[in-house]
Short mmCIF file of N, CA and C in Angstrom, two decimals:
data_model
loop_
_atom_site.label_atom_id
_atom_site.label_comp_id
_atom_site.label_asym_id
_atom_site.label_seq_id
_atom_site.Cartn_x
_atom_site.Cartn_y
_atom_site.Cartn_z
N MET A 1 115.51 21.82 16.40
CA MET A 1 115.22 20.63 15.47
C MET A 1 114.01 21.02 14.83
N ALA A 2 114.12 21.05 13.39
CA ALA A 2 112.78 21.23 12.66
C ALA A 2 112.54 19.99 12.09
N PHE A 3 111.20 19.36 12.50
CA PHE A 3 110.70 18.19 11.85
C PHE A 3 109.27 18.16 11.77
N TRP A 4 108.53 19.20 11.64
CA TRP A 4 107.17 19.29 11.44
C TRP A 4 106.90 18.96 9.97
N SER A 5 107.73 19.33 8.95
CA SER A 5 107.37 18.95 7.69
C SER A 5 108.34 17.80 7.36
N GLY A 6 107.88 16.85 6.54
CA GLY A 6 108.70 15.79 5.92
C GLY A 6 108.67 14.66 6.89
N VAL A 7 108.02 14.72 7.92
CA VAL A 7 107.94 13.52 8.94
C VAL A 7 106.55 12.87 8.83
N GLU A 8 106.54 11.51 8.70
CA GLU A 8 105.29 10.88 8.82
C GLU A 8 104.61 10.99 10.19
N VAL A 9 103.38 11.49 10.04
CA VAL A 9 102.66 11.70 11.40
C VAL A 9 101.62 10.62 11.62
N THR A 10 101.64 10.11 12.69
CA THR A 10 100.55 8.93 12.93
C THR A 10 99.24 9.34 12.80
N ALA A 11 98.27 8.37 12.46
CA ALA A 11 96.92 8.69 12.51
C ALA A 11 96.39 9.29 13.84
N GLN A 12 97.04 8.64 14.89
CA GLN A 12 96.52 8.96 16.19
C GLN A 12 96.64 10.59 16.44
N CYS A 13 97.91 10.96 15.98
CA CYS A 13 98.04 12.48 16.16
C CYS A 13 97.22 13.25 15.48
N ILE A 14 97.03 12.86 14.18
CA ILE A 14 96.11 13.78 13.24
C ILE A 14 94.55 13.73 13.88
N SER A 15 94.37 12.58 14.47
CA SER A 15 93.04 12.51 15.12
C SER A 15 92.90 13.37 16.33
N PHE A 16 94.03 13.52 17.09
CA PHE A 16 94.19 14.40 18.24
C PHE A 16 94.05 15.76 17.68
N ALA A 17 94.62 16.10 16.64
CA ALA A 17 94.59 17.55 16.18
C ALA A 17 93.08 17.89 15.69
N ARG A 18 92.56 16.92 15.06
CA ARG A 18 91.11 17.16 14.55
C ARG A 18 90.12 17.31 15.79
N ASN A 19 90.22 16.42 16.74
CA ASN A 19 89.12 16.28 17.69
C ASN A 19 89.51 17.26 18.90
N ILE A 20 90.71 17.50 19.32
CA ILE A 20 91.00 18.31 20.54
C ILE A 20 91.50 19.65 20.13
N ALA A 21 92.49 19.92 19.21
CA ALA A 21 92.93 21.12 18.86
C ALA A 21 92.06 22.07 18.02
N ARG A 22 91.44 21.35 17.08
CA ARG A 22 90.70 22.21 16.01
C ARG A 22 89.45 22.78 16.67
N PRO A 23 88.80 22.43 17.54
CA PRO A 23 87.54 23.13 18.05
C PRO A 23 88.13 24.35 18.83
N GLN A 24 89.28 24.60 19.33
CA GLN A 24 89.88 25.67 19.83
C GLN A 24 89.99 26.88 18.97
N LEU A 25 90.00 26.57 17.74
CA LEU A 25 90.33 27.68 16.71
C LEU A 25 88.92 28.44 16.59
N GLU A 26 87.81 27.98 17.01
CA GLU A 26 86.63 28.88 16.89
C GLU A 26 86.65 30.24 17.41
N PRO A 27 86.26 31.18 16.99
CA PRO A 27 85.27 31.42 15.76
C PRO A 27 86.14 31.53 14.29
N PHE A 28 87.53 31.40 14.59
CA PHE A 28 88.43 31.38 13.32
C PHE A 28 88.14 30.22 12.48
N THR A 29 88.55 30.29 11.14
CA THR A 29 88.27 29.26 10.23
C THR A 29 89.65 28.57 10.07
N HIS A 30 89.67 27.21 10.31
CA HIS A 30 90.93 26.38 10.16
C HIS A 30 91.48 26.56 8.71
N ASP A 31 92.87 26.71 8.56
CA ASP A 31 93.52 26.69 7.37
C ASP A 31 93.65 25.50 6.67
N GLY A 32 93.11 24.32 7.21
CA GLY A 32 93.13 23.22 6.50
C GLY A 32 94.32 22.30 6.80
N ASN A 33 95.42 22.71 7.40
CA ASN A 33 96.58 22.09 7.74
C ASN A 33 96.62 21.45 9.10
N PHE A 34 96.84 20.11 9.24
CA PHE A 34 96.93 19.45 10.45
C PHE A 34 98.49 19.18 10.76
N ASN A 35 99.12 20.16 11.48
CA ASN A 35 100.53 19.95 11.96
C ASN A 35 100.52 19.41 13.39
N ALA A 36 100.83 17.99 13.21
CA ALA A 36 100.77 17.30 14.46
C ALA A 36 101.91 16.25 14.39
N THR A 37 102.57 15.93 15.56
CA THR A 37 103.49 14.93 15.63
C THR A 37 103.62 14.43 17.05
N TYR A 38 104.47 13.36 17.18
CA TYR A 38 104.77 12.76 18.52
C TYR A 38 106.09 13.36 19.07
N MET A 39 106.08 13.96 20.27
CA MET A 39 107.19 14.50 20.90
C MET A 39 107.37 14.03 22.33
N GLU A 40 108.64 14.26 22.73
CA GLU A 40 108.95 13.74 24.17
C GLU A 40 109.45 14.82 24.87
N GLU A 41 109.57 14.73 26.16
CA GLU A 41 110.17 15.74 27.09
C GLU A 41 111.57 16.11 26.58
N GLY A 42 111.89 17.30 26.49
CA GLY A 42 113.15 17.71 26.00
C GLY A 42 113.34 17.96 24.63
N GLU A 43 112.33 17.69 23.78
CA GLU A 43 112.31 17.88 22.38
C GLU A 43 111.86 19.26 22.07
N SER A 44 112.19 19.71 20.90
CA SER A 44 111.65 21.11 20.27
C SER A 44 111.44 20.75 18.97
N ALA A 45 110.66 21.77 18.28
CA ALA A 45 110.34 21.66 16.78
C ALA A 45 110.01 23.12 16.41
N GLU A 46 110.36 23.36 15.16
CA GLU A 46 110.09 24.67 14.44
C GLU A 46 109.19 24.38 13.16
N LEU A 47 108.23 25.47 13.06
CA LEU A 47 107.41 25.30 11.97
C LEU A 47 107.33 26.66 11.17
N TYR A 48 107.39 26.71 10.02
CA TYR A 48 107.56 28.01 9.32
C TYR A 48 106.25 28.21 8.58
N LYS A 49 105.68 29.46 8.75
CA LYS A 49 104.24 29.68 8.37
C LYS A 49 104.34 31.26 7.66
N THR A 50 103.69 31.31 6.54
CA THR A 50 103.50 32.72 6.08
C THR A 50 102.21 33.33 6.48
N PHE A 51 102.30 34.61 6.82
CA PHE A 51 101.10 35.35 7.32
C PHE A 51 100.98 36.46 6.37
N PHE A 52 99.84 36.96 6.21
CA PHE A 52 99.43 38.17 5.30
C PHE A 52 99.10 39.51 6.02
N GLU A 53 99.72 40.45 5.76
CA GLU A 53 99.21 41.71 6.43
C GLU A 53 97.91 42.00 6.51
N GLY A 54 97.54 42.41 7.68
CA GLY A 54 96.08 42.70 7.95
C GLY A 54 95.28 41.59 8.28
N GLU A 55 95.58 40.41 8.17
CA GLU A 55 94.76 39.26 8.40
C GLU A 55 94.84 38.91 9.94
N GLU A 56 93.70 38.54 10.46
CA GLU A 56 93.65 38.17 11.91
C GLU A 56 93.76 36.67 12.03
N TYR A 57 94.67 36.25 12.81
CA TYR A 57 94.99 34.74 12.94
C TYR A 57 94.78 34.28 14.49
N ARG A 58 94.52 33.03 14.49
CA ARG A 58 94.67 32.34 15.89
C ARG A 58 95.62 31.16 15.74
N LEU A 59 96.51 31.14 16.68
CA LEU A 59 97.44 29.94 16.76
C LEU A 59 97.01 29.05 17.97
N VAL A 60 96.92 27.90 17.79
CA VAL A 60 96.58 26.94 18.90
C VAL A 60 97.70 25.86 18.91
N VAL A 61 98.13 25.67 19.96
CA VAL A 61 99.26 24.63 20.26
C VAL A 61 98.59 23.64 21.33
N SER A 62 98.43 22.38 21.13
CA SER A 62 97.76 21.58 21.94
C SER A 62 98.58 20.26 22.17
N ALA A 63 98.61 19.77 23.30
CA ALA A 63 99.40 18.57 23.65
C ALA A 63 98.60 17.58 24.57
N VAL A 64 98.94 16.31 24.49
CA VAL A 64 98.11 15.31 25.30
C VAL A 64 98.54 15.79 26.87
N GLU A 65 97.54 15.34 27.62
CA GLU A 65 97.38 15.82 29.03
C GLU A 65 98.73 15.29 29.76
N SER A 66 99.30 14.23 29.47
CA SER A 66 100.46 13.67 30.10
C SER A 66 101.89 14.45 29.93
N LEU A 67 101.76 15.30 28.93
CA LEU A 67 103.07 16.24 28.71
C LEU A 67 102.94 17.35 29.49
N PRO A 68 104.15 18.03 29.96
CA PRO A 68 104.06 19.29 30.67
C PRO A 68 103.59 20.31 29.80
N GLU A 69 103.38 21.54 30.34
CA GLU A 69 102.94 22.71 29.70
C GLU A 69 104.08 23.00 28.54
N LEU A 70 103.73 23.27 27.38
CA LEU A 70 104.64 23.57 26.34
C LEU A 70 105.08 24.99 26.43
N HIS A 71 106.36 25.19 25.77
CA HIS A 71 106.91 26.59 25.76
C HIS A 71 106.81 26.76 24.35
N ILE A 72 106.13 27.94 24.00
CA ILE A 72 105.78 28.38 22.68
C ILE A 72 106.32 29.88 22.35
N GLN A 73 107.14 29.94 21.45
CA GLN A 73 107.60 31.13 20.92
C GLN A 73 107.15 31.46 19.46
N VAL A 74 106.91 32.47 19.08
CA VAL A 74 106.72 32.91 17.70
C VAL A 74 107.77 33.90 17.20
N LEU A 75 108.64 33.72 16.25
CA LEU A 75 109.79 34.60 15.87
C LEU A 75 109.54 35.10 14.56
N ASP A 76 110.15 36.28 14.20
CA ASP A 76 109.96 36.88 12.96
C ASP A 76 111.34 36.34 12.10
N GLU A 77 111.30 36.70 10.72
CA GLU A 77 112.36 36.28 10.01
C GLU A 77 113.85 36.57 10.46
N HIS A 78 113.95 37.38 11.38
CA HIS A 78 115.19 37.75 11.87
C HIS A 78 115.44 36.94 13.30
N ARG A 79 114.58 36.20 13.60
CA ARG A 79 114.42 35.21 14.76
C ARG A 79 114.28 36.23 16.07
N HIS A 80 113.66 37.39 15.92
CA HIS A 80 113.40 38.28 17.11
C HIS A 80 112.08 37.59 17.64
N VAL A 81 111.76 37.56 18.93
CA VAL A 81 110.77 36.97 19.60
C VAL A 81 109.59 38.07 19.47
N VAL A 82 108.46 37.46 18.82
CA VAL A 82 107.29 38.23 18.66
C VAL A 82 106.30 37.83 19.78
N PHE A 83 106.26 36.73 20.17
CA PHE A 83 105.24 36.09 21.12
C PHE A 83 106.00 34.98 21.97
N ASP A 84 105.97 35.14 23.20
CA ASP A 84 106.41 34.05 24.23
C ASP A 84 105.49 33.79 25.16
N ASN A 85 105.05 32.52 25.18
CA ASN A 85 103.73 32.13 26.08
C ASN A 85 104.23 32.27 27.59
N LYS A 86 105.56 32.26 27.82
CA LYS A 86 105.87 32.38 29.15
C LYS A 86 105.54 33.65 29.86
N ASN A 87 105.28 34.76 28.97
CA ASN A 87 104.86 36.13 29.32
C ASN A 87 103.35 36.07 29.54
N TYR A 88 102.59 35.16 29.19
CA TYR A 88 101.21 35.06 29.21
C TYR A 88 100.66 33.73 29.87
N GLU A 89 101.26 33.40 31.01
CA GLU A 89 100.83 32.44 31.75
C GLU A 89 100.74 31.09 31.09
N ASN A 90 101.64 30.84 30.23
CA ASN A 90 101.78 29.70 29.30
C ASN A 90 100.54 29.39 28.50
N ALA A 91 100.06 30.49 27.96
CA ALA A 91 98.92 30.30 27.04
C ALA A 91 99.22 29.39 25.87
N GLN A 92 98.21 28.58 25.48
CA GLN A 92 98.53 27.68 24.40
C GLN A 92 97.63 28.17 23.06
N VAL A 93 96.90 29.36 23.25
CA VAL A 93 96.31 29.91 22.26
C VAL A 93 96.67 31.39 22.03
N TRP A 94 96.92 31.93 20.91
CA TRP A 94 97.41 33.30 20.68
C TRP A 94 96.59 33.73 19.39
N ASP A 95 95.69 34.94 19.66
CA ASP A 95 95.11 35.63 18.58
C ASP A 95 96.01 36.93 18.23
N PHE A 96 96.34 37.14 16.84
CA PHE A 96 97.08 38.35 16.58
C PHE A 96 96.68 38.80 15.08
N THR A 97 97.12 39.93 14.80
CA THR A 97 96.93 40.45 13.46
C THR A 97 98.31 40.68 12.86
N ALA A 98 98.56 40.02 11.75
CA ALA A 98 99.87 40.24 11.11
C ALA A 98 100.05 41.76 10.61
N GLU A 99 101.14 42.19 11.03
CA GLU A 99 101.56 43.59 10.80
C GLU A 99 102.11 43.71 9.32
N THR A 100 102.70 42.72 8.88
CA THR A 100 103.42 42.68 7.47
C THR A 100 103.22 41.22 6.95
N THR A 101 103.34 41.20 5.68
CA THR A 101 103.27 39.86 4.90
C THR A 101 104.68 39.15 5.07
N GLY A 102 104.72 37.95 5.47
CA GLY A 102 106.01 37.36 5.64
C GLY A 102 105.95 36.08 6.35
N THR A 103 107.16 35.39 6.51
CA THR A 103 107.15 34.05 7.20
C THR A 103 107.55 34.19 8.59
N MET A 104 106.93 33.54 9.46
CA MET A 104 107.31 33.53 10.92
C MET A 104 107.63 32.06 11.21
N ILE A 105 108.32 31.92 12.43
CA ILE A 105 108.68 30.67 12.88
C ILE A 105 107.91 30.42 14.07
N VAL A 106 107.23 29.34 14.27
CA VAL A 106 106.64 28.83 15.56
C VAL A 106 107.50 27.85 16.21
N PHE A 107 108.01 28.20 17.39
CA PHE A 107 109.01 27.24 18.13
C PHE A 107 108.16 26.54 19.28
N VAL A 108 108.16 25.26 19.38
CA VAL A 108 107.62 24.56 20.28
C VAL A 108 108.61 23.60 21.04
N ARG A 109 108.53 23.77 22.45
CA ARG A 109 109.46 22.96 23.29
C ARG A 109 108.66 22.26 24.39
N VAL A 110 108.89 20.97 24.52
CA VAL A 110 108.28 20.14 25.58
C VAL A 110 109.41 20.23 26.60
N PRO A 111 109.18 20.87 27.80
CA PRO A 111 110.08 20.97 28.87
C PRO A 111 110.37 19.52 29.39
N ASP A 112 111.72 19.39 29.82
CA ASP A 112 112.10 18.16 30.50
C ASP A 112 111.92 18.27 32.05
N ARG A 113 111.01 17.40 32.50
CA ARG A 113 110.64 17.54 33.93
C ARG A 113 111.95 16.79 34.88
N GLY A 114 112.92 16.13 34.15
CA GLY A 114 114.07 15.72 34.89
C GLY A 114 113.68 14.40 35.64
N MET A 115 112.69 13.64 35.31
CA MET A 115 112.40 12.37 35.86
C MET A 115 113.01 11.21 35.18
N GLU A 116 113.17 10.04 35.79
CA GLU A 116 113.70 8.96 35.24
C GLU A 116 113.05 8.53 34.07
N THR A 117 111.73 8.54 33.93
CA THR A 117 110.82 8.13 32.86
C THR A 117 110.49 9.23 32.01
N ILE A 118 110.81 9.28 30.65
CA ILE A 118 110.41 10.42 29.82
C ILE A 118 109.12 10.10 29.34
N THR A 119 108.24 11.23 29.29
CA THR A 119 106.98 11.06 28.81
C THR A 119 106.83 11.64 27.35
N GLY A 120 105.99 11.03 26.53
CA GLY A 120 105.81 11.50 25.15
C GLY A 120 104.31 11.39 24.83
N GLY A 121 104.04 12.21 23.69
CA GLY A 121 102.68 12.15 23.20
C GLY A 121 102.48 13.15 22.00
N CYS A 122 101.32 13.15 21.68
CA CYS A 122 101.06 14.04 20.48
C CYS A 122 100.83 15.52 20.85
N VAL A 123 101.58 16.19 19.90
CA VAL A 123 101.43 17.72 19.92
C VAL A 123 100.87 18.21 18.54
N ALA A 124 99.92 19.01 18.67
CA ALA A 124 99.28 19.72 17.49
C ALA A 124 99.49 21.22 17.42
N LEU A 125 99.75 21.60 16.17
CA LEU A 125 99.86 22.99 15.92
C LEU A 125 99.08 23.57 14.96
N LEU A 126 97.89 24.20 15.17
CA LEU A 126 97.01 24.73 14.04
C LEU A 126 96.82 26.16 14.00
N PHE A 127 96.39 26.53 12.84
CA PHE A 127 96.16 28.00 12.50
C PHE A 127 94.88 28.29 12.03
N GLY A 128 94.22 29.30 12.47
CA GLY A 128 92.85 29.68 11.92
C GLY A 128 93.04 31.20 11.49
N VAL A 129 92.15 31.63 10.56
CA VAL A 129 92.06 32.98 9.97
C VAL A 129 90.65 33.41 10.20
N LYS A 130 90.50 34.67 10.60
CA LYS A 130 89.28 35.19 10.82
C LYS A 130 88.66 35.61 9.52
N SER A 131 87.57 35.06 9.12
CA SER A 131 86.84 35.44 8.01
C SER A 131 86.41 36.84 7.86
N SER A 132 86.61 37.55 6.86
CA SER A 132 86.10 38.98 6.72
C SER A 132 85.69 39.08 5.21
N GLY A 133 84.53 39.72 5.03
CA GLY A 133 83.93 39.85 3.75
C GLY A 133 84.74 40.34 2.58
N GLY A 134 85.76 41.21 2.85
CA GLY A 134 86.52 41.73 1.87
C GLY A 134 88.08 41.01 1.64
N SER A 135 88.17 39.98 2.36
CA SER A 135 89.40 39.32 2.33
C SER A 135 89.67 38.55 1.16
N ARG A 136 90.80 38.54 0.66
CA ARG A 136 91.18 37.75 -0.65
C ARG A 136 91.26 36.27 -0.28
N ARG A 137 91.00 35.51 -1.41
CA ARG A 137 91.02 33.97 -1.18
C ARG A 137 92.48 33.48 -1.55
N ARG A 138 92.95 32.57 -0.70
CA ARG A 138 94.16 31.97 -0.98
C ARG A 138 93.95 30.51 -1.31
#
């Protein structure tokens, strides 16, 4: 289910993204986009993002403490898995260098704990880029 773009995001989730997720980007420079929304257990979302060859990036996915640990995958344009946080102790932060210029898909799923009461809360997905003296401006 793709709903990161085109959905009205509450001010509470934007505030969560600014105050909780953005500091985790350091020492990378935030790209200026606050991708944040309300999600419940069992829901998933996809975000499409263009990366530029040779640039160093940091992906931060953060959720309110009441949610279970998120499952995060980064897929290439052919939907091949490039990163799966299950292989890295459920890491919520990933640093990488783009090998080619292109669009990748960030898939986020809130696992369902199978309890009677479903928990929900804010989930933020932010990107940072490492500043380098010779890098082009976008």
